């Protein structure tokens, strides 16, 4: 069966390629403020699990629509001859060379694609658009228009009046800020317009809804894996005394930071962003370094919250929690733990509360084992940062080409949970710091993370 096919057409620089990128979730499609970026018509499939469901043809913008219309006979041409006139134009090589953009954008329509005409709701209607719409009418293909409010929606109402005269369906759609439901509405609108594709477009919506759920579970799975790997992570270094200890600490922290980065990239890939720059220095994180004292204060629980949560969970009474590591040890401003204190300058701004240490003698050599990070906040910090990356990726469209911006919500994230819930997470993290979870428990953790993500997301919207 033929795939439903839509040609995305319009004036240059109106967001046609942006629309294609967003709907097909393709970050490689060329988008730029330079008019005339798209020079040839190119099909892109919307596929789920490698099965294509819809083809969108990105096209160059109209350049000389009025002239072409005149050449083809204009108003004088009888209605019954107009579709043929477009076909004859495309069959005429000389004419096509004179009107290469019009030829490129009309060819897929004559070939069976439906029309999606894009206009900018931030700019007023002008007569220059009339011949474009007229040429599209001549094709007699199913036609829908999309008003993209670039910069503002000042002229949306005016455009609606114009487009309602020319197109069977008119919708407002911003490819830079369109959520899942808005996209489904667009597919639905097209399924009404083109009954021959109705079933396929309905199937597409069901498949996309299922894919959305499974990618969320995949992202949650990556975070569960990160927590399970990082909370109990240790490294060993062979060598003598302080030198070996400093090397071990450095290695521990750099590997933990790598694990965190890998998790973020996996989340982005689950959402089909494989080229997104998630390097720490590209992100507008308030405190970028995972092991920086301020970062922990921002992303984790406050000292008071930790104690309250520990009390609420019964973890303190049960002795399950390693909170009591010296009078002020929960404050990251204070260096505690023999290993950290002796590491000297390297740790001057990395005052973590406590790392696990073990020394073994291997013949004449020492082997220093460093880790895990024992602080009760470590799990909260890792989870909060991963959730914020996930929220940003979930809300981003594939037409956005600027730097990814993370929500500034660190301080509120854990406030959304009750003390009891905070206590439950605290207990779980403490357990994982002692030993990693078995696979089944890790899968349960992923479910919990997914529920937390959905709660945070719904409160944000
Ligand atoms: N602010 C804002 N910018 C947009 C929106 N849609 C598109 N743009 C920007 O407008 C510019 C043109 O977007 P494209 O998608 O390349 O437009 P096009 O119609 O394919 O352009 P050509 O290929 O040159 O015909 C890009 O800089 C986009 O980022 C929008 O909804 N809001
Ligand atoms: Mg383009």
Coordinates of C-alpha atoms and ligand atoms in Angstrom, one line a residue:
X1 CA 0.0 0.0 0.0
X2 CA 1.2 3.5 -0.7
X3 CA 2.4 5.5 2.2
X4 CA 0.5 8.7 2.9
X5 CA 2.6 11.5 1.4
X6 CA 2.6 15.3 2.0
X7 CA 4.5 17.9 0.2
X8 CA 5.4 20.8 2.5
X9 CA 5.3 23.9 0.4
X10 CA 5.2 27.7 0.7
X11 CA 7.2 30.9 0.4
X12 CA 10.9 30.7 1.2
X13 CA 11.9 30.9 4.9
X14 CA 8.5 30.2 6.4
X15 CA 9.5 27.1 8.5
X16 CA 8.8 24.4 5.9
X17 CA 12.0 22.4 6.8
X18 CA 11.4 23.1 10.5
X19 CA 8.0 21.5 10.1
X20 CA 9.4 18.4 8.4
X21 CA 12.2 18.1 11.0
X22 CA 9.7 18.2 13.9
X23 CA 7.2 15.8 12.4
X24 CA 9.8 13.3 11.2
X25 CA 12.0 13.8 14.3
X26 CA 15.0 14.3 12.1
X27 CA 17.7 16.6 13.5
X28 CA 19.8 16.4 10.2
X29 CA 17.4 18.4 8.0
X30 CA 18.9 21.7 7.0
X31 CA 17.2 24.7 8.7
X32 CA 18.6 28.2 8.6
X33 CA 17.5 31.9 8.7
X34 CA 19.0 32.2 5.2
X35 CA 16.1 32.2 2.6
X36 CA 16.5 29.5 0.0
X37 CA 18.2 27.0 2.2
X38 CA 16.3 24.1 0.7
X39 CA 17.2 23.9 -3.0
X40 CA 15.8 20.5 -4.1
X41 CA 12.7 18.5 -3.1
X42 CA 13.6 15.7 -0.7
X43 CA 11.4 13.1 0.9
X44 CA 11.8 12.2 4.6
X45 CA 10.0 9.3 6.2
X46 CA 8.4 9.3 9.6
X47 CA 9.4 5.9 10.8
X48 CA 8.8 4.1 14.1
X49 CA 11.1 1.1 14.8
X50 CA 12.3 1.2 11.2
X51 CA 8.8 1.0 9.7
X52 CA 7.8 4.0 7.7
X53 CA 4.3 5.4 8.2
X54 CA 4.3 8.7 6.4
X55 CA 6.5 10.6 3.9
X56 CA 7.0 14.3 4.0
X57 CA 8.6 16.0 1.1
X58 CA 10.6 19.1 2.0
X59 CA 10.6 21.5 -0.9
X60 CA 12.2 24.8 -2.0
X61 CA 10.0 27.9 -1.6
X62 CA 8.0 29.5 -4.5
X63 CA 10.1 32.0 -6.3
X64 CA 8.1 33.1 -9.4
X65 CA 4.6 31.8 -8.8
X66 CA 2.8 34.8 -10.5
X67 CA 4.9 34.6 -13.6
X68 CA 4.3 30.8 -13.9
X69 CA 0.6 31.2 -13.4
X70 CA 0.5 33.8 -16.2
X71 CA 2.5 31.6 -18.5
X72 CA 0.0 28.8 -17.9
X73 CA -2.9 30.9 -18.9
X74 CA -4.0 32.5 -15.6
X75 CA -7.6 33.3 -15.0
X76 CA -8.4 32.7 -18.7
X77 CA -7.7 29.0 -18.5
X78 CA -10.9 27.0 -18.1
X79 CA -11.2 25.1 -14.8
X80 CA -11.2 21.7 -16.4
X81 CA -7.8 22.3 -18.1
X82 CA -5.9 23.5 -15.0
X83 CA -4.7 20.2 -13.6
X84 CA -3.4 19.3 -17.1
X85 CA -1.6 22.6 -17.4
X86 CA 0.4 21.8 -14.3
X87 CA 1.3 18.4 -15.7
X88 CA 2.3 19.9 -19.1
X89 CA 4.5 22.4 -17.3
X90 CA 6.3 19.6 -15.5
X91 CA 6.8 17.7 -18.8
X92 CA 8.3 20.7 -20.4
X93 CA 12.1 20.7 -19.7
X94 CA 12.6 24.2 -20.9
X95 CA 9.9 25.6 -18.8
X96 CA 11.1 23.6 -15.8
X97 CA 14.5 25.2 -16.2
X98 CA 13.0 28.6 -16.1
X99 CA 11.0 27.8 -13.0
X100 CA 13.2 25.3 -11.1
X101 CA 11.8 25.9 -7.6
X102 CA 8.1 25.7 -8.8
X103 CA 9.0 22.5 -10.8
X104 CA 10.6 21.0 -7.7
X105 CA 7.7 21.7 -5.4
X106 CA 4.9 20.8 -7.8
X107 CA 6.4 17.5 -9.0
X108 CA 5.7 15.5 -5.8
X109 CA 2.2 16.9 -5.7
X110 CA 1.5 15.7 -9.3
X111 CA 3.1 12.5 -8.2
X112 CA 0.3 11.9 -5.6
X113 CA 1.4 13.9 -2.5
X114 CA -1.1 15.9 -0.5
X115 CA -0.4 19.6 0.1
X116 CA 0.7 21.2 3.3
X117 CA 1.1 24.9 2.7
X118 CA 3.1 26.8 5.3
X119 CA 2.7 30.6 6.1
X120 CA 4.1 32.8 8.7
X121 CA 1.5 34.2 11.2
X122 CA 4.0 36.8 12.3
X123 CA 3.8 38.6 9.0
X124 CA 0.7 40.0 7.2
X125 CA -0.9 38.5 4.2
X126 CA 0.1 40.2 0.9
X127 CA -1.0 39.7 -2.7
X128 CA 2.3 37.9 -3.6
X129 CA 0.9 34.8 -1.9
X130 CA -2.3 34.6 -4.0
X131 CA -0.7 33.0 -7.1
X132 CA 1.1 30.4 -4.9
X133 CA -2.3 29.3 -3.5
X134 CA -3.8 29.4 -7.0
X135 CA -1.2 27.1 -8.5
X136 CA -1.8 24.7 -5.6
X137 CA -5.5 24.8 -6.3
X138 CA -4.9 23.9 -9.9
X139 CA -3.3 20.6 -8.9
X140 CA -6.6 19.6 -7.3
X141 CA -4.7 17.6 -4.6
X142 CA -6.0 17.5 -1.0
X143 CA -4.9 20.8 0.6
X144 CA -4.2 21.8 4.1
X145 CA -2.6 25.0 5.4
X146 CA -0.5 25.6 8.5
X147 CA 0.1 29.0 10.1
X148 CA 3.5 29.0 11.8
X149 CA 3.6 31.9 14.2
X150 CA 7.2 32.8 13.7
X151 CA 8.2 35.4 16.3
X152 CA 4.6 36.5 17.0
X153 CA 0.9 35.6 16.2
X154 CA -0.1 39.1 15.2
X155 CA -1.5 38.1 11.8
X156 CA -2.9 34.7 12.5
X157 CA -6.5 35.8 12.4
X158 CA -6.0 37.6 9.1
X159 CA -4.3 34.5 7.6
X160 CA -7.1 32.3 8.9
X161 CA -9.6 34.3 6.9
X162 CA -7.5 34.1 3.7
X163 CA -6.6 30.4 4.0
X164 CA -10.1 29.3 4.9
X165 CA -11.1 30.3 1.3
X166 CA -8.4 28.3 -0.3
X167 CA -7.8 25.2 1.9
X168 CA -10.0 22.5 3.2
X169 CA -8.2 22.4 6.6
X170 CA -6.3 25.2 8.3
X171 CA -4.3 24.8 11.6
X172 CA -1.9 26.9 13.7
X173 CA 1.3 24.9 14.3
X174 CA 4.6 26.0 15.7
X175 CA 7.3 23.5 14.8
X176 CA 9.6 24.9 17.4
X177 CA 7.3 24.4 20.3
X178 CA 4.8 21.7 19.4
X179 CA 4.0 19.0 22.0
X180 CA 2.9 15.5 21.3
X181 CA -0.8 16.2 21.3
X182 CA -0.5 19.1 18.8
X183 CA 1.3 16.8 16.4
X184 CA -1.4 14.2 16.7
X185 CA -4.0 16.8 16.0
X186 CA -2.2 17.7 12.8
X187 CA -2.1 14.1 11.6
X188 CA -5.7 13.8 12.5
X189 CA -6.6 16.8 10.5
X190 CA -4.9 15.4 7.5
X191 CA -6.6 12.0 7.9
X192 CA -9.9 13.8 7.6
X193 CA -8.7 15.6 4.5
X194 CA -7.5 12.5 2.7
X195 CA -9.9 9.6 3.4
X196 CA -7.7 7.2 1.4
X197 CA -5.0 7.5 4.1
X198 CA -7.3 7.7 7.0
X199 CA -6.5 4.2 8.4
X200 CA -2.8 4.6 8.0
X201 CA -2.8 8.0 9.7
X202 CA -4.9 6.6 12.5
X203 CA -2.5 3.7 12.9
X204 CA 0.4 6.1 12.9
X205 CA -1.1 8.0 15.8
X206 CA -1.5 4.8 17.8
X207 CA 2.0 3.7 17.0
X208 CA 3.5 7.1 18.0
X209 CA 1.6 7.0 21.3
X210 CA 3.1 3.5 22.1
X211 CA 6.5 4.7 21.0
X212 CA 6.3 7.7 23.3
X213 CA 5.6 5.4 26.2
X214 CA 8.4 3.0 25.4
X215 CA 11.0 5.7 24.9
X216 CA 10.1 7.2 28.3
X217 CA 10.6 3.8 29.8
X218 CA 13.9 3.5 28.0
X219 CA 15.0 6.8 29.4
X220 CA 14.0 5.8 32.9
X221 CA 15.9 2.5 32.4
X222 CA 19.1 4.4 31.5
X223 CA 18.7 6.5 34.7
X224 CA 18.1 3.4 36.9
X225 CA 21.2 1.9 35.3
X226 CA 23.3 5.0 36.1
X227 CA 22.2 5.0 39.7
X228 CA 22.8 1.3 40.0
X229 CA 26.3 1.6 38.5
X230 CA 27.4 4.9 40.1
X231 CA 26.2 4.7 43.6
X232 CA 28.3 1.7 44.5
X233 CA 31.1 2.4 42.0
X234 CA 34.7 1.8 43.1
X235 CA 38.2 2.0 41.5
X236 CA 41.5 0.5 42.5
X237 CA 45.0 2.0 42.0
X238 CA 48.3 0.3 42.7
X239 CA 50.9 2.5 44.1
X240 CA 52.2 4.1 47.3
X241 CA 50.5 6.3 49.8
X242 CA 49.1 9.7 49.0
X243 CA 50.1 9.6 45.3
X244 CA 48.1 6.5 44.8
X245 CA 45.2 7.8 46.8
X246 CA 45.0 11.1 44.8
X247 CA 45.2 9.1 41.5
X248 CA 42.4 6.8 42.7
X249 CA 40.2 9.7 43.7
X250 CA 40.7 11.4 40.4
X251 CA 39.9 8.3 38.5
X252 CA 36.8 7.6 40.5
X253 CA 35.4 11.1 39.9
X254 CA 36.2 11.2 36.2
X255 CA 34.7 7.8 35.6
X256 CA 31.5 8.8 37.5
X257 CA 31.3 11.9 35.4
X258 CA 31.6 9.8 32.3
X259 CA 28.9 7.5 33.5
X260 CA 26.6 10.5 34.0
X261 CA 27.4 11.8 30.5
X262 CA 26.8 8.4 28.9
X263 CA 23.4 8.2 30.6
X264 CA 22.4 11.7 29.3
X265 CA 23.5 10.7 25.8
X266 CA 21.4 7.6 26.0
X267 CA 18.4 9.5 27.1
X268 CA 18.8 11.9 24.2
X269 CA 19.3 9.0 21.7
X270 CA 16.1 7.4 23.0
X271 CA 14.4 10.6 21.8
X272 CA 16.3 10.5 18.5
X273 CA 18.7 13.3 19.4
X274 CA 22.0 11.7 18.6
X275 CA 23.8 14.9 17.6
X276 CA 22.8 17.0 20.6
X277 CA 25.7 18.6 22.4
X278 CA 25.3 17.6 26.0
X279 CA 28.8 18.3 27.0
X280 CA 28.9 20.0 30.4
X281 CA 30.4 23.3 29.1
X282 CA 27.6 23.6 26.5
X283 CA 24.8 23.3 29.1
X284 CA 23.5 26.2 31.1
X285 CA 23.7 24.3 34.3
X286 CA 23.9 26.6 37.3
X287 CA 26.9 24.5 38.6
X288 CA 28.3 22.3 36.0
X289 CA 30.7 20.0 37.7
X290 CA 29.1 17.0 39.3
X291 CA 31.4 17.1 42.2
X292 CA 31.4 20.7 43.0
X293 CA 30.2 21.8 46.4
X294 CA 27.6 24.3 45.1
X295 CA 26.2 21.8 42.6
X296 CA 25.4 19.4 45.4
X297 CA 23.7 22.1 47.4
X298 CA 21.6 23.0 44.4
X299 CA 20.7 19.5 43.1
X300 CA 20.4 17.5 46.3
X301 CA 18.5 17.9 49.6
X302 CA 19.5 20.4 52.1
X303 CA 21.2 19.1 55.2
X304 CA 18.1 19.6 57.2
X305 CA 15.9 17.9 54.6
X306 CA 18.3 14.9 54.6
X307 CA 18.0 14.5 58.4
X308 CA 14.2 14.9 58.3
X309 CA 13.9 12.5 55.4
X310 CA 16.2 10.0 57.1
X311 CA 14.0 10.3 60.3
X312 CA 10.8 9.9 58.3
X313 CA 12.1 6.8 56.5
X314 CA 13.2 5.1 59.7
X315 CA 16.6 4.6 58.1
X316 CA 18.5 6.2 60.9
X317 CA 16.9 4.0 63.5
X318 CA 17.6 0.9 61.5
X319 CA 21.2 1.9 61.1
X320 CA 20.9 1.5 57.3
X321 CA 22.1 5.0 56.5
X322 CA 25.6 6.3 56.6
X323 CA 24.6 9.9 57.6
X324 CA 26.6 10.1 60.8
X325 CA 30.1 10.6 59.6
X326 CA 31.2 13.1 62.1
X327 CA 29.6 16.2 63.6
X328 CA 29.3 18.4 60.5
X329 CA 30.0 15.8 57.9
X330 CA 26.7 16.3 56.1
X331 CA 27.8 19.8 55.2
X332 CA 29.8 19.6 52.1
X333 CA 31.7 22.7 53.3
X334 CA 33.5 20.6 55.8
X335 CA 36.2 18.1 54.9
X336 CA 35.7 14.8 56.7
X337 CA 37.0 11.3 56.2
X338 CA 40.7 10.6 56.4
X339 CA 41.0 9.9 52.7
X340 CA 39.6 13.2 51.6
X341 CA 41.5 15.2 54.1
X342 CA 44.8 13.9 53.1
X343 CA 44.3 14.4 49.4
X344 CA 45.2 18.0 49.8
X345 CA 44.8 20.7 47.2
X346 CA 43.0 18.6 44.6
X347 CA 40.1 18.5 47.0
X348 CA 40.1 22.1 48.0
X349 CA 36.9 22.7 46.0
X350 CA 35.6 19.2 46.0
X351 CA 34.7 18.7 49.6
X352 CA 32.6 15.6 49.5
X353 CA 31.6 14.2 52.7
X354 CA 33.0 10.8 52.5
X355 CA 34.5 8.3 50.2
X356 CA 35.0 4.6 50.9
X357 CA 38.6 3.5 51.2
X358 CA 40.4 0.2 51.4
X359 CA 44.1 -0.7 51.3
X360 CA 45.4 -4.1 50.3
X361 CA 49.0 -5.2 50.2
X362 CA 50.0 -7.0 47.0
X363 CA 53.5 -8.3 47.8
X364 CA 55.6 -5.1 48.3
X365 CA 53.0 -2.9 46.7
X366 CA 49.9 -1.2 48.0
X367 CA 46.5 -1.3 46.2
X368 CA 44.2 1.5 47.1
X369 CA 40.5 1.1 46.5
X370 CA 38.5 4.3 46.4
X371 CA 34.7 4.5 46.4
X372 CA 31.9 4.3 46.7
X373 CA 30.8 7.9 47.3
X374 CA 29.1 7.5 50.6
X375 CA 27.2 10.8 50.9
X376 CA 23.5 10.4 51.3
X377 CA 22.9 13.2 48.7
X378 CA 24.8 11.5 45.8
X379 CA 21.7 9.6 44.5
X380 CA 19.6 12.7 44.7
X381 CA 22.1 14.8 42.8
X382 CA 22.5 12.2 40.0
X383 CA 18.8 11.6 39.7
X384 CA 17.8 15.3 39.7
X385 CA 20.4 16.2 37.0
X386 CA 19.3 13.3 34.8
X387 CA 15.6 14.2 35.2
X388 CA 16.3 17.8 34.2
X389 CA 18.2 16.6 31.1
X390 CA 15.3 14.2 30.3
X391 CA 12.7 17.0 30.7
X392 CA 14.6 19.2 28.3
X393 CA 15.0 16.5 25.7
X394 CA 11.3 15.5 26.0
X395 CA 10.2 19.0 25.3
X396 CA 12.7 19.8 22.5
X397 CA 11.6 19.4 18.9
X398 CA 14.0 18.3 16.1
X399 CA 13.7 21.7 14.5
X400 CA 15.4 23.4 17.4
X401 CA 19.0 24.0 16.5
X402 CA 20.1 26.2 19.4
X403 CA 21.8 25.1 22.5
X404 CA 19.8 22.9 24.8
X405 CA 18.6 24.8 27.8
X406 CA 17.9 23.0 31.0
X407 CA 15.0 23.9 33.3
X408 CA 16.1 26.0 36.2
X409 CA 14.2 23.9 38.7
X410 CA 16.8 22.2 40.9
X411 CA 15.6 23.8 44.1
X412 CA 12.0 22.8 43.6
X413 CA 12.4 19.3 42.3
X414 CA 12.7 17.5 45.6
X415 CA 10.2 19.8 47.3
X416 CA 7.5 18.2 45.1
X417 CA 7.9 15.0 47.1
X418 CA 6.5 14.4 50.6
X419 CA 9.0 13.8 53.4
X420 CA 8.0 10.2 53.3
X421 CA 8.8 9.9 49.6
X422 CA 12.1 11.7 50.1
X423 CA 12.8 9.2 52.9
X424 CA 12.0 6.2 50.6
X425 CA 14.5 7.5 48.0
X426 CA 17.1 8.1 50.6
X427 CA 16.8 4.5 51.9
X428 CA 17.0 3.1 48.4
X429 CA 20.1 5.1 47.6
X430 CA 21.7 4.0 50.8
X431 CA 21.0 0.4 50.0
X432 CA 22.5 0.9 46.5
X433 CA 25.6 2.5 47.9
X434 CA 26.2 -0.7 49.8
X435 CA 25.6 -3.1 46.8
X436 CA 24.1 -2.8 43.3
X437 CA 20.5 -3.9 42.8
X438 CA 19.6 -7.1 41.0
X439 CA 18.2 -6.8 37.5
X440 CA 14.6 -7.2 38.6
X441 CA 14.9 -4.5 41.3
X442 CA 16.7 -2.2 38.8
X443 CA 13.6 -2.6 36.5
X444 CA 11.4 -1.7 39.4
X445 CA 13.5 1.4 40.0
X446 CA 13.1 2.4 36.4
X447 CA 9.3 2.3 36.9
X448 CA 9.6 4.5 40.0
X449 CA 11.8 6.9 38.1
X450 CA 9.2 7.0 35.2
X451 CA 6.4 7.8 37.7
X452 CA 8.6 10.6 39.2
X453 CA 9.3 12.0 35.8
X454 CA 5.6 12.1 34.8
X455 CA 4.7 13.7 38.1
X456 CA 7.3 16.5 37.6
X457 CA 6.4 17.0 34.0
X458 CA 2.6 17.3 34.7
X459 CA 3.3 19.8 37.4
X460 CA 5.4 21.9 35.1
X461 CA 2.9 22.0 32.3
Ligands
LIG1 N1 11.1 31.8 16.3 C1 10.7 30.9 15.4 N2 11.5 30.7 14.4 C2 11.2 29.8 13.4 C3 10.0 29.1 13.5 N3 9.9 28.3 12.4 C4 11.0 28.5 11.7 N4 11.8 29.4 12.3 C5 13.1 29.9 11.9 O1 12.9 30.4 10.6 C6 14.1 30.1 9.8 C7 13.7 29.4 8.5 O2 13.2 28.1 8.8 P1 13.3 26.9 7.8 O3 12.6 25.8 8.4 O4 14.7 26.7 7.3 O5 12.4 27.6 6.6 P2 12.1 27.1 5.1 O6 10.7 27.5 4.8 O7 12.4 25.6 5.0 O8 13.1 27.9 4.3 P3 13.8 27.7 2.8 O9 14.3 26.3 2.8 O10 14.8 28.7 2.8 O11 12.6 27.9 1.9 C8 15.0 29.3 10.7 O12 15.9 30.2 11.2 C9 14.1 28.7 11.7 O13 14.8 28.5 12.9 C10 9.1 29.4 14.6 O14 8.0 28.8 14.7 N5 9.5 30.3 15.5
LIG2 MG1 13.8 24.7 3.8

